[in-house]
Amino acid sequence: MKTALIILAAGKGTRMNSDLPKVLHKVAQAPLLEHAMASAAGLEPAHTVVVAGHGLDLVRAATNEFDETAVVVEQTEQLGTAHAAQQARGALAGFDGAALVLFGDTPFLSAGTLQKMVDALATHEVVVLGFEPADTKRYGRLVMQGDTLERIVEHKDATDEERAITLCNGGVTACRAPLLFDLISQIGDDNASGEYYLTDVVALARARGMSATAVICDEAETLGVNSRADLAAADALFQSRARAALIEDGVTLTAPDTVYLSRDTVIGRDTVIEPNVVFGPGATVETGATIRAFSHLEGCHVSRGAIIGPYARLRPGTELAEDVRVGNFVEIKNAQIAAGAKVNHLSYIGDATIGKKANIGAGTITCNYDGVMKHRTQIGANAFIGSNTMLVAPVSIGDGALTGSGSVITSDVEPDALALARAPQVEKPGMARKLFEMLKAKKAKAQRGS
Ligand code: UD1
Ligand code: MG
């Protein structure tokens, strides 16, 4: 059965105490909304509709950054979850597959659980996600008769007896789209909150003699974020699971608790990650690489056998081929470095292409920015860049060329040439001794005078 996602994300998230809409706060460097979309991506949804209200434009931008085919619809007033889901009706006109309504602030749902819900639609008209929380807090309670879900009662509206029910609503509802919108159109707001409750679809379906049930998942899957404390807890949970998954996949983390990962971090087998390494968004590392302590990687690709750090910073657009070496206090941005090249100490390489087995000496800087525009530096295969060379871009160094230490290179260097661009050395015999004697005499005179 084809599926469509309706992701509710119009709420302000008052308890975040923030100008940013709640669903754009990040866990593992990715907005909560992106996590929700990514969890459901495994279902290969035919449509994704995000219902936004607070921070509409920002939510639209984040939605389309992750999935440019997703549609964002506006809910101008937050009148409840049923009213929010109803806003997706126009976007799903003519779609008669399964609609899954989920919340944008619930980052850890698994595709497997969502698939189970879709599968359950083969025998039930409405399927709701249920879970048994350690603390039932203010969750809606699932009123079951055997396997049949009779209705959902919101905490505020529940009797003491209903509040004693431990099975709660995890917030995901599955139903064929035409039926969902039909049921929603019957929902009223006569309840303790004066809101249109999506949860009322269950009792309405049962009143029509239709079947409803619950699919049960772990509490961790339904974890919702409502405050900064929840956000930090969600990040911590993400990190511990992602680290465990990497270890399981054959990556060595020498001090797992100190490694920070992003939602989309990819690391290959037999790679070693030393302590205190941070992966920002968009980092991929192939098999058999070593990322040494205190390195920071984002938007970069590291190929097999490369050794990075300690204390290296790889910024977006960095592509390192096999067996590249990047040493301590080296920053690389938007640069492609070919196999076996080395940038081992204290360098900045930005907007550059470096050829195979080139050796970039300590303190080399690509001067890529003239204050207005960025320019590229090309360095050929087997070139040897002497320590403390300033490469003033745009500039190109030929294959096998050599630059003398301390050179300021402003024009292109031919292959195999030696370029020296520094003041010639001047030597004055005996002058150092004379100078020191003069200075000492001056100091002694000053001390006598005081
Ligand atoms: C909801 C469920 C409750 C369940 C709980 C699980 C209802 C009526 N109740 O309650 O049974 O146990 O989630 O966490 O559905 N939203 C909109 N527009 C609105 C209202 C809400 O987009 O007008 C969005 C919010 O941004 C949020 C989501 O819907 O992402 C859920 O709304 P929220 O107010 O948090 O519902 P709960 O009271 O937690
Ligand atoms: Mg909530």
PDB file of N, CA and C and ligand atoms in Angstrom, residues 15 22 103 105 139 224-226, ligand 2:
ATOM      1  N   ARG A  15       7.527  25.779  25.832  1.00  0.00           N
ATOM      2  CA  ARG A  15       8.491  25.408  26.876  1.00  0.00           C
ATOM      3  C   ARG A  15       9.946  25.392  26.407  1.00  0.00           C
ATOM      4  N   LYS A  22       9.852  24.952  17.637  1.00  0.00           N
ATOM      5  CA  LYS A  22      10.389  23.780  18.335  1.00  0.00           C
ATOM      6  C   LYS A  22      10.988  22.736  17.398  1.00  0.00           C
ATOM      7  N   PHE A 103       4.121  13.353  14.693  1.00  0.00           N
ATOM      8  CA  PHE A 103       4.450  14.661  15.253  1.00  0.00           C
ATOM      9  C   PHE A 103       5.907  15.019  14.943  1.00  0.00           C
ATOM     10  N   ASP A 105       7.937  16.649  16.576  1.00  0.00           N
ATOM     11  CA  ASP A 105       8.852  16.761  17.720  1.00  0.00           C
ATOM     12  C   ASP A 105       9.201  15.402  18.310  1.00  0.00           C
ATOM     13  N   TYR A 139      -0.219  11.907  29.011  1.00  0.00           N
ATOM     14  CA  TYR A 139      -0.518  11.253  27.736  1.00  0.00           C
ATOM     15  C   TYR A 139      -1.983  10.855  27.614  1.00  0.00           C
ATOM     16  N   GLY A 224       9.209  12.408  23.033  1.00  0.00           N
ATOM     17  CA  GLY A 224       8.906  13.702  22.425  1.00  0.00           C
ATOM     18  C   GLY A 224       9.714  14.788  23.115  1.00  0.00           C
ATOM     19  N   VAL A 225      10.043  15.844  22.373  1.00  0.00           N
ATOM     20  CA  VAL A 225      10.847  16.920  22.932  1.00  0.00           C
ATOM     21  C   VAL A 225       9.953  18.133  23.199  1.00  0.00           C
ATOM     22  N   ASN A 226       9.939  18.567  24.433  1.00  0.00           N
ATOM     23  CA  ASN A 226       9.126  19.738  24.785  1.00  0.00           C
ATOM     24  C   ASN A 226       9.927  20.842  25.444  1.00  0.00           C
TER      25      ASN A 226
HETATM   26 MG    MG B   2       3.099  16.898  23.102  1.00  0.00          MG
END
